Short mmCIF file of C-alpha atoms and ligand atoms in Angstrom, two decimals:
data_model
loop_
_atom_site.label_atom_id
_atom_site.label_comp_id
_atom_site.label_asym_id
_atom_site.label_seq_id
_atom_site.Cartn_x
_atom_site.Cartn_y
_atom_site.Cartn_z
CA MET A 1 96.99 195.73 79.93
CA LEU A 2 95.51 192.03 78.42
CA ASN A 3 93.35 190.34 80.54
CA LEU A 4 95.12 186.98 80.82
CA THR A 5 91.71 185.96 82.54
CA ASP A 6 90.05 185.74 79.31
CA MET A 7 90.21 182.42 77.89
CA GLN A 8 90.07 184.26 74.16
CA THR A 9 92.98 186.14 74.57
CA VAL A 10 94.87 183.11 75.88
CA ARG A 11 93.97 180.57 73.65
CA SER A 12 95.00 183.73 70.81
CA LEU A 13 98.21 183.81 72.54
CA ALA A 14 98.44 180.42 72.93
CA ASN A 15 97.86 180.16 68.61
CA ARG A 16 100.04 183.82 67.91
CA HIS A 17 102.86 182.21 69.69
CA HIS A 18 103.03 178.53 68.78
CA PHE A 19 103.08 177.37 72.22
CA SER A 20 102.29 174.38 73.67
CA PHE A 21 100.99 174.09 77.46
CA SER A 22 103.98 171.15 78.25
CA LYS A 23 102.94 168.36 81.35
CA GLY A 24 106.41 168.15 82.45
CA LEU A 25 107.41 171.92 84.22
CA GLY A 26 103.57 171.75 85.22
CA GLN A 27 102.76 174.74 83.19
CA ASN A 28 98.38 174.53 83.50
CA PHE A 29 97.94 179.14 83.98
CA LEU A 30 95.71 180.52 86.22
CA ILE A 31 92.38 181.82 84.34
CA ASP A 32 90.23 182.97 87.11
CA PRO A 33 90.06 186.13 87.96
CA ALA A 34 89.63 186.71 91.47
CA VAL A 35 93.12 184.22 92.38
CA CYS A 36 95.46 185.99 91.22
CA PRO A 37 94.32 189.83 92.87
CA ALA A 38 94.01 188.43 95.73
CA ILE A 39 97.63 186.22 95.58
CA ALA A 40 99.82 189.97 95.48
CA GLU A 41 97.10 191.11 98.12
CA TYR A 42 98.11 188.51 100.87
CA GLY A 43 101.92 188.37 99.56
CA ILE A 44 102.64 192.10 99.58
CA PRO A 45 102.28 194.08 102.87
CA ASP A 46 102.29 197.48 100.05
CA GLU A 47 104.49 199.73 97.65
CA THR A 48 107.91 199.61 99.16
CA CYS A 49 108.20 195.79 98.93
CA ALA A 50 109.03 194.85 95.76
CA ALA A 51 107.86 190.84 94.72
CA LEU A 52 109.78 187.75 93.51
CA GLU A 53 107.99 185.45 91.76
CA VAL A 54 109.08 181.70 90.15
CA GLY A 55 107.07 181.21 87.17
CA PRO A 56 105.77 183.87 84.98
CA GLY A 57 103.65 181.82 82.43
CA PHE A 58 102.06 184.02 80.76
CA GLY A 59 102.10 186.59 83.40
CA VAL A 60 98.79 186.35 85.10
CA LEU A 61 99.92 187.02 88.12
CA THR A 62 103.24 188.72 87.59
CA GLN A 63 101.02 191.73 85.28
CA GLN A 64 99.42 191.59 89.15
CA LEU A 65 102.18 191.64 91.36
CA ALA A 66 103.73 195.02 89.36
CA LEU A 67 100.57 196.64 90.50
CA HIS A 68 101.24 195.74 94.17
CA ALA A 69 104.47 196.02 94.35
CA LYS A 70 107.57 198.26 93.47
CA LYS A 71 109.39 196.34 91.58
CA VAL A 72 109.44 192.40 90.17
CA VAL A 73 111.37 189.89 88.71
CA SER A 74 110.11 186.58 88.03
CA VAL A 75 112.34 183.02 87.16
CA GLU A 76 110.45 181.44 84.15
CA ILE A 77 112.55 178.41 82.93
CA ASP A 78 111.01 178.36 79.32
CA ARG A 79 112.16 180.12 77.59
CA ARG A 80 110.07 179.48 74.18
CA LEU A 81 107.76 182.24 77.11
CA GLU A 82 109.93 185.26 75.32
CA PRO A 83 107.98 186.15 72.82
CA VAL A 84 104.52 186.10 74.68
CA LEU A 85 106.06 187.86 77.92
CA ALA A 86 107.50 190.75 76.03
CA GLU A 87 103.66 191.67 75.01
CA THR A 88 101.36 190.19 77.75
CA LEU A 89 104.06 193.14 80.27
CA LYS A 90 105.43 195.42 78.29
CA GLU A 91 102.93 197.76 79.64
CA LEU A 92 104.81 197.15 83.55
CA PRO A 93 107.89 198.39 83.69
CA ASN A 94 108.52 197.30 86.95
CA ALA A 95 108.16 193.76 85.88
CA ALA A 96 111.45 192.00 84.94
CA ILE A 97 112.16 188.62 84.18
CA LEU A 98 114.69 186.18 84.55
CA TRP A 99 115.41 183.32 82.30
CA GLY A 100 117.14 179.41 84.52
CA ASP A 101 116.51 176.94 86.66
CA VAL A 102 115.24 178.85 90.62
CA LEU A 103 117.07 176.08 91.83
CA LYS A 104 119.68 176.81 90.77
CA LEU A 105 119.73 180.36 91.11
CA ASP A 106 122.14 182.35 93.11
CA LEU A 107 119.65 184.47 95.50
CA GLN A 108 122.10 186.45 97.55
CA THR A 109 123.44 187.85 94.18
CA LEU A 110 119.80 187.90 92.21
CA PHE A 111 118.77 189.79 95.45
CA ALA A 112 121.75 192.27 96.06
CA GLN A 113 121.16 192.83 91.93
CA GLN A 114 117.69 193.51 91.38
CA PHE A 115 115.85 193.87 95.07
CA GLY A 116 119.03 196.18 97.09
CA GLU A 117 117.89 197.38 100.47
CA MET A 118 113.59 196.46 99.35
CA PRO A 119 112.10 194.02 101.48
CA VAL A 120 111.26 191.12 99.34
CA ALA A 121 107.95 189.01 99.76
CA PHE A 122 107.81 185.33 97.49
CA CYS A 123 104.46 184.98 95.24
CA ALA A 124 103.89 182.20 93.10
CA ASN A 125 101.78 179.22 90.93
CA LEU A 126 104.40 176.79 92.16
CA PRO A 127 104.93 174.36 88.84
CA TYR A 128 103.88 170.62 91.22
CA TYR A 129 106.76 168.75 90.43
CA ILE A 130 109.44 170.59 92.69
CA THR A 131 107.28 172.40 95.21
CA SER A 132 108.58 171.45 98.16
CA PRO A 133 112.19 171.59 96.39
CA ILE A 134 111.71 174.94 95.89
CA LEU A 135 109.82 176.01 99.13
CA MET A 136 112.80 174.41 100.99
CA TYR A 137 115.73 175.88 98.49
CA LEU A 138 114.18 179.48 99.29
CA LEU A 139 113.68 178.74 103.30
CA GLU A 140 117.21 177.03 103.34
CA SER A 141 119.03 180.67 101.75
CA ASP A 142 120.84 182.49 103.40
CA VAL A 143 118.16 185.58 102.45
CA SER A 144 115.39 186.61 103.88
CA PHE A 145 111.47 186.61 102.43
CA VAL A 146 109.02 188.95 104.12
CA SER A 147 106.78 185.74 103.69
CA MET A 148 105.56 183.23 100.67
CA THR A 149 102.77 182.94 99.48
CA VAL A 150 101.86 179.94 97.04
CA MET A 151 99.76 178.70 95.57
CA VAL A 152 100.02 174.61 95.50
CA GLN A 153 98.23 171.21 95.84
CA LYS A 154 95.38 171.35 98.38
CA GLU A 155 96.90 168.12 99.69
CA ALA A 156 100.47 169.87 99.98
CA ALA A 157 99.09 172.42 101.68
CA GLU A 158 97.15 170.63 104.46
CA ARG A 159 99.91 169.15 104.81
CA LEU A 160 102.60 172.68 104.70
CA CYS A 161 99.52 173.98 107.18
CA ALA A 162 98.54 170.95 109.61
CA GLU A 163 99.65 170.75 113.15
CA VAL A 164 102.76 169.70 114.00
CA GLY A 165 102.20 166.84 116.32
CA THR A 166 98.78 165.32 114.62
CA ARG A 167 98.58 162.98 112.13
CA ALA A 168 98.15 165.50 109.54
CA ALA A 169 101.89 166.55 109.53
CA GLY A 170 104.88 165.26 108.12
CA ALA A 171 108.58 166.03 107.50
CA VAL A 172 108.34 168.49 105.41
CA THR A 173 105.53 170.05 107.85
CA VAL A 174 108.20 170.20 110.36
CA ALA A 175 110.84 171.72 107.85
CA VAL A 176 109.19 174.52 106.57
CA GLN A 177 106.99 175.19 110.32
CA LEU A 178 110.24 174.84 111.86
CA ARG A 179 111.32 178.15 109.62
CA GLY A 180 107.89 179.69 109.75
CA LYS A 181 104.21 180.02 110.27
CA ALA A 182 102.01 177.94 107.57
CA GLU A 183 98.19 180.04 107.11
CA TYR A 184 96.42 178.07 105.03
CA LEU A 185 94.62 181.52 102.78
CA MET A 186 91.87 179.30 100.11
CA ASP A 187 91.08 176.81 98.15
CA VAL A 188 91.65 177.04 94.70
CA PRO A 189 89.32 174.27 91.73
CA ARG A 190 90.97 173.17 89.30
CA GLU A 191 88.40 173.97 87.12
CA SER A 192 90.29 177.94 87.43
CA PHE A 193 93.02 177.28 85.52
CA TYR A 194 94.37 176.49 82.07
CA PRO A 195 94.37 173.87 80.95
CA ALA A 196 92.99 172.21 83.55
CA PRO A 197 94.05 169.52 86.08
CA ASN A 198 93.73 166.72 87.71
CA VAL A 199 94.31 167.89 91.12
CA ASP A 200 93.30 171.20 93.28
CA SER A 201 94.98 173.84 94.52
CA ALA A 202 94.95 176.31 97.53
CA VAL A 203 96.31 179.19 98.50
CA ILE A 204 99.33 179.13 101.52
CA ARG A 205 101.44 181.40 103.47
CA ILE A 206 104.63 181.33 105.26
CA THR A 207 106.15 183.53 107.23
CA PRO A 208 109.63 183.54 108.79
CA HIS A 209 109.44 183.83 112.21
CA ALA A 210 110.90 186.29 113.60
CA THR A 211 112.98 184.65 116.56
CA PRO A 212 114.27 181.49 115.15
CA LEU A 213 113.24 178.87 117.36
CA CYS A 214 116.20 176.64 117.45
CA ALA A 215 119.92 177.52 116.67
CA PRO A 216 121.06 176.77 112.88
CA GLU A 217 123.22 174.18 113.61
CA GLU A 218 120.44 172.45 115.51
CA ILE A 219 118.02 171.75 112.25
CA ALA A 220 120.04 169.63 110.99
CA PRO A 221 120.49 166.58 113.52
CA LEU A 222 116.53 167.44 114.04
CA LEU A 223 115.60 167.06 110.05
CA LYS A 224 117.31 163.46 110.34
CA MET A 225 115.53 162.56 113.50
CA VAL A 226 112.27 163.99 111.43
CA LYS A 227 112.98 161.81 108.42
CA ALA A 228 113.88 158.87 110.48
CA GLY A 229 110.98 158.92 113.09
CA PHE A 230 108.37 159.60 109.94
CA ALA A 231 109.96 156.68 107.60
CA GLN A 232 108.12 154.90 109.54
CA ARG A 233 104.90 155.88 111.38
CA ARG A 234 103.44 152.81 112.29
CA LYS A 235 106.25 152.09 114.67
CA THR A 236 106.63 153.09 117.52
CA ALA A 237 108.63 156.59 118.40
CA MET A 238 111.44 154.32 119.86
CA ASN A 239 111.58 151.83 117.02
CA ALA A 240 111.23 154.46 114.23
CA LEU A 241 114.16 155.95 115.57
CA SER A 242 116.44 152.97 116.81
CA SER A 243 116.55 151.75 113.06
CA GLY A 244 116.51 154.92 111.35
CA LEU A 245 119.34 156.41 113.16
CA GLY A 246 121.16 153.47 113.78
CA CYS A 247 121.09 154.96 118.02
CA SER A 248 120.64 152.09 120.68
CA LYS A 249 117.79 151.46 121.87
CA ALA A 250 119.49 152.51 125.96
CA VAL A 251 120.46 155.92 124.58
CA LEU A 252 117.13 156.23 122.68
CA ALA A 253 115.35 155.14 126.36
CA ASP A 254 117.24 157.79 128.43
CA ALA A 255 116.02 160.71 125.84
CA PHE A 256 112.88 160.07 125.88
CA GLY A 257 113.35 159.55 129.58
CA ALA A 258 114.30 162.28 130.13
CA CYS A 259 111.10 164.58 128.05
CA GLY A 260 108.57 162.44 129.91
CA LEU A 261 107.74 160.71 126.62
CA ALA A 262 106.40 157.52 127.50
CA GLU A 263 107.92 154.95 125.11
CA ASN A 264 104.87 153.18 122.89
CA ILE A 265 105.04 157.37 121.74
CA ARG A 266 104.24 157.08 117.91
CA PHE A 267 106.08 160.07 116.67
CA GLU A 268 103.69 162.04 114.68
CA GLN A 269 101.84 162.41 117.76
CA LEU A 270 105.54 164.43 119.09
CA ASP A 271 104.81 168.27 118.90
CA MET A 272 107.27 171.04 117.79
CA PRO A 273 108.22 171.59 121.41
CA THR A 274 108.76 167.91 121.76
CA LEU A 275 110.61 167.77 118.97
CA LEU A 276 113.69 169.75 119.52
CA ALA A 277 113.64 169.03 123.07
CA LEU A 278 113.67 164.83 121.34
CA SER A 279 116.43 166.53 119.25
CA ARG A 280 118.64 167.78 121.93
CA ALA A 281 118.68 165.08 123.69
CA ILE A 282 119.44 162.39 121.68
CA SER A 283 121.84 165.02 120.72
CA ASP A 284 123.72 165.24 123.98
CA ARG A 285 123.34 161.22 124.67
CA SER A 286 125.91 159.95 121.23
N1 SAM B 1 102.01 182.33 87.21
C1 SAM B 1 101.81 181.18 86.36
C2 SAM B 1 99.53 181.06 86.55
O1 SAM B 1 99.89 181.34 87.88
O2 SAM B 1 99.46 180.75 85.50
C3 SAM B 1 102.16 179.66 85.43
C4 SAM B 1 102.42 178.83 87.10
S1 SAM B 1 102.70 177.32 86.12
C5 SAM B 1 101.63 176.22 87.06
C6 SAM B 1 104.69 176.81 86.42
C7 SAM B 1 105.50 177.72 85.39
O3 SAM B 1 106.62 177.51 86.01
C8 SAM B 1 105.40 178.00 84.45
O4 SAM B 1 105.50 178.75 83.40
C9 SAM B 1 106.61 176.80 84.35
O5 SAM B 1 107.50 176.75 83.10
C10 SAM B 1 107.83 177.28 85.17
N2 SAM B 1 108.75 176.28 86.13
C11 SAM B 1 108.47 175.22 85.90
N3 SAM B 1 109.08 174.64 86.44
C12 SAM B 1 110.30 175.11 86.55
C13 SAM B 1 111.74 176.03 87.39
N4 SAM B 1 112.26 174.93 88.08
N5 SAM B 1 112.19 177.15 87.65
C14 SAM B 1 111.86 178.56 86.57
N6 SAM B 1 110.11 178.09 86.50
C15 SAM B 1 110.07 176.53 86.39
#
């Protein structure tokens, strides 16, 4: 198996296949030998589990996933990588590539065709330009993952894993943590990639809640409220929601009172149970 953490091997592959790295597609490939085995170990509970990966690049993480999982399916948008991956994955019959945009995937069909009854873990070094859209697409889909272990920008990792109800949290924190537990696993410095990006990274894991925190129909109004609340952080929660949701102050005062909230509280101070209670209280009164 080609060692894709060896710089000479990576350069030689790129040269032989006339491959130039695309900044637009977030092509910063891992060259740190410790990181991919760690992602595979964190992400794949045992060898009965399958893995779905987005963006194999030259296949450095795909190789490790194939060594740990029963089967790996990797979705890649850049067809220029076809001859490279044919070479780097040729000794791994349990690894398959699907060509296309992950955000256009029909995940239910993919799961039925590729994984059957196997439990599936999602593992990826995500292209940073679409980190949140990919995570939300996967979390909102009808398929279920054992866990999602992903490399993201360090700042995004901190925000995704922040405690809801603290300053570090944002709308995306709530959107993700509504659906799963988010853990910050490890820092990965920029030198661990080729070409090196201008930012540091981190690996996080999202594990879907065994019991959903709310009913499916409660998610949309809650996220609408969360977007409105975080859009104007400097205002009080009541003022932010009044202008963001177009809701009268009287209705909001009543809802805040029902939840035992002070009228001058800021939105970022509301923890997850309070957000759920407040969203229900507003819906009941609108
Ligand atoms: N897994 C490799 C590694 O760790 O070295 C490459 C990771 S690189 C950060 C991101 C990969 O995602 C690239 O191969 C890029 O071409 C691919 N990609 C970017 N946008 C994509 C999309 N919308 N759908 C599928 N793959 C995408």
